[in-house]
Amino acid sequence: YAPQARVRLFSAEALQQALASRRDASSETIAIWSSHPLANTVTKVLWRAMPTDPRVCAHDLFAVLRDFDAQGVVEIWVQAPPDGVAWDGVRDRLSRAAA
């Protein structure tokens, strides 16, 4: 599955910084899939919690991307999964979606 919206992967810190630098004037809605809610003072941001279990995350990944696409977002910002073998499949799928 290749989402219509552009997928961008961020570390947790970089994701928060990118959101903080986003301008309120933007008329485009973005989506964020991260393990924790982020401090957000802007509008037009959809957020969903990323599961902390790698198996659940892998199972939900494409459904979440499709749901965000269906809502008409222009970009999907995703917190990169943690390091570790258990997360390799999720990391690979997200890297391909972001390519």
The first five atom37 places (N, CA, C, CB, O) and aatype in JSON, in Angstrom:
{
  "aatype": [18, 0, 14, 5, 0, 1, 19, 1, 10, 13, 15, 0, 6, 0, 10, 5, 5, 0, 10, 0, 15, 1, 1, 3, 0, 15, 15, 6, 16, 9, 0, 9, 17, 15, 15, 8, 14, 10, 0, 2, 16, 19, 16, 11, 19, 10, 17, 1, 0, 12, 14, 16, 3, 14, 1, 19, 4, 0, 8, 3, 10, 13, 0, 19, 10, 1, 3, 13, 3, 0, 5, 7, 19, 19, 6, 9, 17, 19, 5, 0, 14, 14, 3, 7, 19, 0, 17, 3, 7, 19, 1, 3, 1, 10, 15, 1, 0, 0, 0],
  "atom_mask": [
    [1, 1, 1, 1, 1],
    [1, 1, 1, 1, 1],
    [1, 1, 1, 1, 1],
    [1, 1, 1, 1, 1],
    [1, 1, 1, 1, 1],
    [1, 1, 1, 1, 1],
    [1, 1, 1, 1, 1],
    [1, 1, 1, 1, 1],
    [1, 1, 1, 1, 1],
    [1, 1, 1, 1, 1],
    [1, 1, 1, 1, 1],
    [1, 1, 1, 1, 1],
    [1, 1, 1, 1, 1],
    [1, 1, 1, 1, 1],
    [1, 1, 1, 1, 1],
    [1, 1, 1, 1, 1],
    [1, 1, 1, 1, 1],
    [1, 1, 1, 1, 1],
    [1, 1, 1, 1, 1],
    [1, 1, 1, 1, 1],
    [1, 1, 1, 1, 1],
    [1, 1, 1, 1, 1],
    [1, 1, 1, 1, 1],
    [1, 1, 1, 1, 1],
    [1, 1, 1, 1, 1],
    [1, 1, 1, 1, 1],
    [1, 1, 1, 1, 1],
    [1, 1, 1, 1, 1],
    [1, 1, 1, 1, 1],
    [1, 1, 1, 1, 1],
    [1, 1, 1, 1, 1],
    [1, 1, 1, 1, 1],
    [1, 1, 1, 1, 1],
    [1, 1, 1, 1, 1],
    [1, 1, 1, 1, 1],
    [1, 1, 1, 1, 1],
    [1, 1, 1, 1, 1],
    [1, 1, 1, 1, 1],
    [1, 1, 1, 1, 1],
    [1, 1, 1, 1, 1],
    [1, 1, 1, 1, 1],
    [1, 1, 1, 1, 1],
    [1, 1, 1, 1, 1],
    [1, 1, 1, 1, 1],
    [1, 1, 1, 1, 1],
    [1, 1, 1, 1, 1],
    [1, 1, 1, 1, 1],
    [1, 1, 1, 1, 1],
    [1, 1, 1, 1, 1],
    [1, 1, 1, 1, 1],
    [1, 1, 1, 1, 1],
    [1, 1, 1, 1, 1],
    [1, 1, 1, 1, 1],
    [1, 1, 1, 1, 1],
    [1, 1, 1, 1, 1],
    [1, 1, 1, 1, 1],
    [1, 1, 1, 1, 1],
    [1, 1, 1, 1, 1],
    [1, 1, 1, 1, 1],
    [1, 1, 1, 1, 1],
    [1, 1, 1, 1, 1],
    [1, 1, 1, 1, 1],
    [1, 1, 1, 1, 1],
    [1, 1, 1, 1, 1],
    [1, 1, 1, 1, 1],
    [1, 1, 1, 1, 1],
    [1, 1, 1, 1, 1],
    [1, 1, 1, 1, 1],
    [1, 1, 1, 1, 1],
    [1, 1, 1, 1, 1],
    [1, 1, 1, 1, 1],
    [1, 1, 1, 0, 1],
    [1, 1, 1, 1, 1],
    [1, 1, 1, 1, 1],
    [1, 1, 1, 1, 1],
    [1, 1, 1, 1, 1],
    [1, 1, 1, 1, 1],
    [1, 1, 1, 1, 1],
    [1, 1, 1, 1, 1],
    [1, 1, 1, 1, 1],
    [1, 1, 1, 1, 1],
    [1, 1, 1, 1, 1],
    [1, 1, 1, 1, 1],
    [1, 1, 1, 0, 1],
    [1, 1, 1, 1, 1],
    [1, 1, 1, 1, 1],
    [1, 1, 1, 1, 1],
    [1, 1, 1, 1, 1],
    [1, 1, 1, 0, 1],
    [1, 1, 1, 1, 1],
    [1, 1, 1, 1, 1],
    [1, 1, 1, 1, 1],
    [1, 1, 1, 1, 1],
    [1, 1, 1, 1, 1],
    [1, 1, 1, 1, 1],
    [1, 1, 1, 1, 1],
    [1, 1, 1, 1, 1],
    [1, 1, 1, 1, 1],
    [1, 1, 1, 1, 1]
  ],
  "atom_positions": [
    [[0.84, -1.19, 0.0], [0.0, 0.0, 0.0], [0.88, 1.24, 0.0], [-0.95, 0.0, 1.22], [1.79, 1.38, 0.82]],
    [[0.59, 2.13, -0.92], [1.29, 3.41, -0.99], [0.27, 4.52, -0.73], [2.0, 3.6, -2.38], [-0.62, 4.74, -1.55]],
    [[0.39, 5.21, 0.39], [-0.58, 6.26, 0.7], [-0.56, 7.39, -0.32], [-0.3, 6.81, 2.08], [0.47, 7.65, -0.96]],
    [[-1.68, 8.06, -0.47], [-1.75, 9.24, -1.33], [-0.99, 10.4, -0.68], [-3.22, 9.64, -1.61], [-0.3, 11.16, -1.35]],
    [[-1.15, 10.53, 0.63], [-0.46, 11.59, 1.36], [1.03, 11.25, 1.48], [-1.09, 11.79, 2.77], [1.41, 10.08, 1.5]],
    [[1.83, 12.26, 1.56], [3.26, 12.07, 1.76], [3.5, 11.61, 3.2], [4.06, 13.37, 1.46], [2.97, 12.21, 4.14]],
    [[4.28, 10.54, 3.37], [4.62, 10.03, 4.69], [6.03, 10.49, 5.04], [4.52, 8.47, 4.74], [6.96, 10.37, 4.25]],
    [[6.16, 11.04, 6.26], [7.46, 11.5, 6.74], [7.73, 10.87, 8.09], [7.52, 13.05, 6.82], [6.86, 10.89, 8.97]],
    [[8.93, 10.32, 8.26], [9.33, 9.7, 9.52], [10.19, 10.68, 10.32], [10.11, 8.38, 9.27], [11.06, 11.36, 9.77]],
    [[9.94, 10.74, 11.62], [10.65, 11.64, 12.51], [11.02, 10.91, 13.8], [9.79, 12.89, 12.83], [10.32, 9.99, 14.22]],
    [[12.1, 11.31, 14.41], [12.34, 10.91, 15.8], [11.3, 11.65, 16.63], [13.84, 11.25, 16.27], [10.68, 12.6, 16.14]],
    [[11.1, 11.24, 17.87], [10.11, 11.9, 18.73], [10.44, 13.39, 18.89], [10.06, 11.21, 20.11], [9.54, 14.23, 18.83]],
    [[11.7, 13.7, 19.08], [12.11, 15.09, 19.28], [11.91, 15.91, 18.0], [13.58, 15.15, 19.71], [11.39, 17.03, 18.05]],
    [[12.32, 15.36, 16.87], [12.18, 16.07, 15.6], [10.71, 16.26, 15.24], [12.9, 15.31, 14.48], [10.34, 17.28, 14.66]],
    [[9.88, 15.31, 15.59], [8.44, 15.43, 15.33], [7.86, 16.6, 16.11], [7.7, 14.12, 15.69], [7.11, 17.4, 15.56]],
    [[8.2, 16.7, 17.38], [7.71, 17.82, 18.19], [8.22, 19.15, 17.65], [8.14, 17.64, 19.65], [7.48, 20.13, 17.62]],
    [[9.48, 19.2, 17.22], [10.05, 20.43, 16.67], [9.35, 20.82, 15.37], [11.55, 20.27, 16.43], [9.06, 21.99, 15.15]],
    [[9.09, 19.83, 14.51], [8.41, 20.11, 13.25], [7.01, 20.65, 13.49], [8.35, 18.84, 12.38], [6.56, 21.57, 12.82]],
    [[6.33, 20.07, 14.46], [4.98, 20.54, 14.78], [5.03, 21.95, 15.35], [4.3, 19.58, 15.78], [4.19, 22.79, 15.02]],
    [[6.01, 22.22, 16.2], [6.14, 23.55, 16.8], [6.44, 24.62, 15.76], [7.24, 23.54, 17.86], [6.04, 25.77, 15.92]],
    [[7.14, 24.25, 14.69], [7.49, 25.22, 13.66], [6.42, 25.36, 12.57], [8.82, 24.84, 13.03], [6.53, 26.22, 11.7]],
    [[5.42, 24.52, 12.63], [4.33, 24.59, 11.65], [3.55, 25.88, 11.85], [3.38, 23.36, 11.77], [3.29, 26.29, 12.98]],
    [[3.18, 26.49, 10.79], [2.48, 27.77, 10.86], [0.97, 27.57, 10.93], [2.84, 28.63, 9.65], [0.41, 26.73, 10.24]],
    [[0.32, 28.35, 11.78], [-1.13, 28.33, 11.89], [-1.81, 28.66, 10.57], [-1.6, 29.29, 12.96], [-2.93, 28.22, 10.31]],
    [[-1.14, 29.43, 9.75], [-1.76, 29.9, 8.51], [-1.92, 28.78, 7.48], [-0.93, 31.01, 7.92], [-2.63, 28.97, 6.48]],
    [[-1.29, 27.65, 7.7], [-1.39, 26.57, 6.73], [-2.84, 26.1, 6.61], [-0.48, 25.4, 7.13], [-3.51, 25.86, 7.61]],
    [[-3.31, 25.98, 5.38], [-4.68, 25.55, 5.15], [-4.77, 24.04, 4.96], [-5.26, 26.26, 3.94], [-5.86, 23.49, 4.78]],
    [[-3.64, 23.37, 5.0], [-3.62, 21.93, 4.75], [-3.58, 21.17, 6.07], [-2.42, 21.56, 3.89], [-2.88, 21.54, 7.0]],
    [[-4.36, 20.09, 6.11], [-4.4, 19.25, 7.29], [-3.31, 18.19, 7.22], [-5.78, 18.61, 7.45], [-3.11, 17.55, 6.18]],
    [[-2.62, 18.01, 8.33], [-1.65, 16.92, 8.43], [-2.14, 15.93, 9.47], [-0.23, 17.47, 8.8], [-3.0, 16.24, 10.29]],
    [[-1.59, 14.74, 9.42], [-1.9, 13.7, 10.39], [-0.62, 13.3, 11.09], [-2.58, 12.48, 9.71], [0.46, 13.31, 10.5]],
    [[-0.76, 12.94, 12.36], [0.39, 12.51, 13.14], [0.06, 11.18, 13.81], [0.8, 13.58, 14.2], [-0.99, 11.03, 14.43]],
    [[0.97, 10.22, 13.66], [0.84, 8.92, 14.32], [2.07, 8.78, 15.21], [0.73, 7.72, 13.28], [3.17, 8.53, 14.72]],
    [[1.86, 8.93, 16.51], [2.98, 8.89, 17.44], [2.57, 8.17, 18.72], [3.48, 10.31, 17.76], [1.39, 7.99, 19.0]],
    [[3.57, 7.78, 19.47], [3.29, 7.01, 20.68], [2.72, 7.86, 21.81], [4.55, 6.33, 21.15], [2.08, 7.34, 22.72]],
    [[2.95, 9.17, 21.75], [2.45, 10.07, 22.78], [1.88, 11.32, 22.13], [3.57, 10.45, 23.79], [2.38, 11.76, 21.09]],
    [[0.83, 11.9, 22.71], [0.33, 13.17, 22.18], [1.44, 14.23, 22.23], [-0.91, 13.66, 22.99], [2.31, 14.19, 23.1]],
    [[1.38, 15.15, 21.31], [2.39, 16.19, 21.23], [1.77, 17.53, 21.61], [3.0, 16.26, 19.84], [0.57, 17.74, 21.45]],
    [[2.6, 18.42, 22.11], [2.14, 19.77, 22.38], [1.77, 20.41, 21.04], [3.23, 20.62, 23.13], [2.6, 20.49, 20.14]],
    [[0.54, 20.85, 20.92], [0.05, 21.34, 19.65], [-0.74, 22.62, 19.86], [-0.8, 20.29, 18.93], [-1.74, 22.63, 20.59]],
    [[-0.31, 23.69, 19.24], [-1.03, 24.94, 19.32], [-1.59, 25.34, 17.96], [-0.13, 26.04, 19.86], [-2.1, 26.45, 17.81]],
    [[-1.5, 24.47, 17.0], [-1.99, 24.79, 15.66], [-3.25, 23.98, 15.36], [-0.91, 24.5, 14.59], [-3.56, 23.0, 16.04]],
    [[-3.94, 24.42, 14.35], [-5.15, 23.72, 13.92], [-4.83, 22.81, 12.75], [-6.25, 24.72, 13.55], [-3.71, 22.81, 12.24]],
    [[-5.8, 22.07, 12.35], [-5.69, 21.19, 11.18], [-4.64, 20.11, 11.36], [-5.37, 22.01, 9.95], [-3.86, 19.82, 10.46]],
    [[-4.63, 19.51, 12.55], [-3.75, 18.39, 12.84], [-4.59, 17.26, 13.4], [-2.61, 18.79, 13.84], [-5.31, 17.45, 14.39]],
    [[-4.52, 16.09, 12.78], [-5.18, 14.9, 13.29], [-4.13, 14.04, 13.98], [-5.9, 14.1, 12.15], [-3.02, 13.9, 13.46]],
    [[-4.46, 13.48, 15.13], [-3.49, 12.65, 15.84], [-4.11, 11.31, 16.2], [-2.99, 13.36, 17.1], [-5.27, 11.24, 16.61]],
    [[-3.33, 10.25, 16.04], [-3.71, 8.92, 16.51], [-2.55, 8.33, 17.28], [-4.13, 7.99, 15.33], [-1.38, 8.54, 16.95]],
    [[-2.89, 7.58, 18.3], [-1.87, 6.94, 19.13], [-1.29, 5.73, 18.43], [-2.45, 6.54, 20.5], [-2.02, 4.87, 17.94]],
    [[0.03, 5.67, 18.39], [0.72, 4.51, 17.84], [0.82, 3.46, 18.95], [2.15, 4.9, 17.29], [1.26, 3.77, 20.05]],
    [[0.41, 2.22, 18.67], [0.52, 1.18, 19.69], [1.96, 0.97, 20.14], [-0.05, -0.13, 19.17], [2.89, 1.15, 19.36]],
    [[2.12, 0.6, 21.4], [3.45, 0.37, 21.93], [3.9, -1.08, 21.75], [3.49, 0.73, 23.4], [5.06, -1.41, 22.0]],
    [[2.99, -1.93, 21.3], [3.31, -3.33, 21.02], [3.61, -3.45, 19.52], [2.13, -4.29, 21.44], [2.76, -3.08, 18.71]],
    [[4.78, -3.95, 19.14], [5.14, -4.0, 17.72], [4.19, -4.84, 16.88], [6.53, -4.53, 17.57], [3.95, -4.51, 15.72]],
    [[3.64, -5.92, 17.44], [2.7, -6.74, 16.66], [1.41, -5.99, 16.38], [2.39, -8.05, 17.4], [0.88, -6.05, 15.27]],
    [[0.91, -5.29, 17.36], [-0.31, -4.5, 17.19], [-0.05, -3.35, 16.21], [-0.82, -3.96, 18.55], [-0.89, -3.05, 15.37]],
    [[1.1, -2.73, 16.34], [1.46, -1.64, 15.45], [1.54, -2.12, 14.0], [2.8, -1.02, 15.89], [1.02, -1.46, 13.1]],
    [[2.17, -3.25, 13.78], [2.27, -3.81, 12.43], [0.89, -4.12, 11.87], [3.14, -5.09, 12.43], [0.61, -3.88, 10.7]],
    [[0.03, -4.66, 12.71], [-1.33, -4.99, 12.29], [-2.12, -3.74, 11.91], [-2.07, -5.75, 13.41], [-2.89, -3.76, 10.94]],
    [[-1.94, -2.65, 12.66], [-2.73, -1.43, 12.46], [-2.16, -0.48, 11.42], [-2.85, -0.7, 13.75], [-2.87, 0.41, 10.95]],
    [[-0.92, -0.65, 11.05], [-0.21, 0.33, 10.25], [-0.95, 0.76, 8.99], [1.13, -0.21, 9.87], [-1.22, 1.95, 8.82]],
    [[-1.29, -0.15, 8.13], [-1.9, 0.23, 6.86], [-3.32, 0.76, 7.05], [-1.91, -0.95, 5.91], [-3.77, 1.62, 6.28]],
    [[-4.03, 0.26, 8.04], [-5.37, 0.78, 8.33], [-5.29, 2.24, 8.76], [-6.06, -0.07, 9.42], [-6.13, 3.05, 8.37]],
    [[-4.3, 2.57, 9.57], [-4.12, 3.95, 10.01], [-3.79, 4.85, 8.82], [-3.02, 4.05, 11.09], [-4.35, 5.93, 8.68]],
    [[-2.87, 4.41, 7.97], [-2.5, 5.21, 6.8], [-3.71, 5.41, 5.89], [-1.36, 4.54, 6.02], [-3.93, 6.51, 5.39]],
    [[-4.48, 4.36, 5.66], [-5.69, 4.48, 4.82], [-6.7, 5.44, 5.44], [-6.33, 3.09, 4.62], [-7.31, 6.25, 4.74]],
    [[-6.87, 5.34, 6.75], [-7.81, 6.23, 7.43], [-7.38, 7.68, 7.27], [-7.93, 5.86, 8.91], [-8.21, 8.54, 6.98]],
    [[-6.11, 7.96, 7.47], [-5.63, 9.33, 7.29], [-5.83, 9.78, 5.84], [-4.14, 9.43, 7.68], [-6.27, 10.91, 5.61]],
    [[-5.53, 8.93, 4.87], [-5.76, 9.26, 3.47], [-7.23, 9.6, 3.22], [-5.32, 8.1, 2.57], [-7.54, 10.57, 2.53]],
    [[-8.11, 8.8, 3.77], [-9.55, 9.0, 3.57], [-10.02, 10.34, 4.14], [-10.34, 7.86, 4.22], [-11.01, 10.9, 3.69]],
    [[-9.3, 10.85, 5.13], [-9.65, 12.13, 5.72], [-9.05, 13.32, 4.97], [-9.21, 12.17, 7.16], [-9.26, 14.47, 5.34]],
    [[-8.3, 13.02, 3.9], [-7.81, 14.07, 3.01], [-6.59, 14.83, 3.5], [0.0, 0.0, 0.0], [-6.39, 15.98, 3.1]],
    [[-5.78, 14.21, 4.35], [-4.58, 14.91, 4.8], [-3.56, 14.97, 3.67], [-3.97, 14.2, 6.04], [-3.56, 14.14, 2.77]],
    [[-2.69, 15.97, 3.73], [-1.66, 16.1, 2.69], [-0.36, 15.43, 3.09], [-1.41, 17.56, 2.39], [0.41, 14.98, 2.24]],
    [[-0.12, 15.35, 4.4], [1.07, 14.68, 4.91], [0.72, 13.87, 6.14], [2.18, 15.7, 5.24], [-0.17, 14.23, 6.91]],
    [[1.43, 12.76, 6.3], [1.3, 11.91, 7.48], [2.68, 11.89, 8.13], [0.8, 10.44, 7.11], [3.66, 11.4, 7.56]],
    [[2.73, 12.44, 9.34], [3.99, 12.47, 10.09], [3.97, 11.32, 11.08], [4.19, 13.86, 10.83], [3.03, 11.19, 11.87]],
    [[4.99, 10.5, 11.04], [5.03, 9.3, 11.87], [6.27, 9.31, 12.74], [4.99, 8.03, 10.99], [7.38, 9.57, 12.28]],
    [[6.06, 9.03, 14.02], [7.2, 8.86, 14.93], [7.87, 7.54, 14.6], [6.76, 8.91, 16.43], [7.21, 6.49, 14.59]],
    [[9.15, 7.58, 14.34], [9.88, 6.35, 14.03], [9.77, 5.37, 15.2], [11.38, 6.66, 13.72], [9.88, 5.77, 16.36]],
    [[9.54, 4.11, 14.89], [9.43, 3.11, 15.96], [10.75, 2.94, 16.71], [8.99, 1.76, 15.38], [11.81, 3.32, 16.2]],
    [[10.69, 2.38, 17.9], [11.92, 2.16, 18.67], [12.87, 1.2, 17.95], [11.58, 1.61, 20.06], [12.46, 0.43, 17.08]],
    [[14.12, 1.26, 18.33], [15.09, 0.3, 17.81], [14.77, -1.08, 18.37], [16.54, 0.72, 18.17], [14.1, -1.21, 19.4]],
    [[15.24, -2.08, 17.69], [15.06, -3.45, 18.17], [14.47, -4.34, 17.08], [0.0, 0.0, 0.0], [13.72, -3.88, 16.22]],
    [[14.83, -5.59, 17.16], [14.4, -6.58, 16.17], [12.88, -6.66, 16.07], [14.97, -7.95, 16.51], [12.35, -6.82, 14.97]],
    [[12.19, -6.56, 17.18], [10.73, -6.68, 17.18], [10.07, -5.61, 16.33], [10.2, -6.6, 18.61], [8.96, -5.81, 15.84]],
    [[10.73, -4.49, 16.16], [10.16, -3.38, 15.39], [10.66, -3.32, 13.95], [10.49, -2.08, 16.08], [10.25, -2.43, 13.2]],
    [[11.53, -4.25, 13.53], [12.1, -4.21, 12.19], [11.05, -4.21, 11.09], [13.03, -5.38, 11.99], [11.17, -3.46, 10.12]],
    [[10.03, -5.02, 11.2], [8.98, -5.09, 10.18], [8.22, -3.78, 10.06], [0.0, 0.0, 0.0], [7.94, -3.32, 8.95]],
    [[7.88, -3.19, 11.17], [7.17, -1.91, 11.16], [8.05, -0.83, 10.55], [6.74, -1.5, 12.59], [7.61, -0.05, 9.7]],
    [[9.31, -0.8, 10.98], [10.25, 0.19, 10.45], [10.4, 0.03, 8.93], [11.63, 0.04, 11.14], [10.45, 1.03, 8.21]],
    [[10.48, -1.21, 8.44], [10.61, -1.45, 7.0], [9.38, -0.97, 6.24], [10.85, -2.94, 6.72], [9.5, -0.32, 5.21]],
    [[8.2, -1.29, 6.74], [6.96, -0.87, 6.07], [6.83, 0.65, 6.04], [5.73, -1.48, 6.76], [6.43, 1.23, 5.03]],
    [[7.17, 1.29, 7.15], [7.1, 2.75, 7.18], [8.12, 3.38, 6.25], [7.3, 3.25, 8.61], [7.83, 4.38, 5.59]],
    [[9.32, 2.82, 6.19], [10.34, 3.34, 5.28], [9.88, 3.24, 3.84], [11.66, 2.59, 5.47], [10.11, 4.16, 3.05]],
    [[9.25, 2.15, 3.5], [8.74, 1.98, 2.12], [7.61, 2.96, 1.84], [8.25, 0.54, 1.89], [7.54, 3.53, 0.75]],
    [[6.72, 3.15, 2.81], [5.61, 4.1, 2.62], [6.12, 5.53, 2.47], [4.63, 4.02, 3.81], [5.53, 6.34, 1.77]],
    [[7.24, 5.82, 3.13], [7.8, 7.17, 3.07], [8.66, 7.4, 1.83], [8.63, 7.43, 4.29], [9.01, 8.54, 1.53]],
    [[8.99, 6.34, 1.12], [9.87, 6.48, -0.06], [9.15, 7.12, -1.23], [10.41, 5.12, -0.47], [9.74, 7.3, -2.29]]
  ]
}
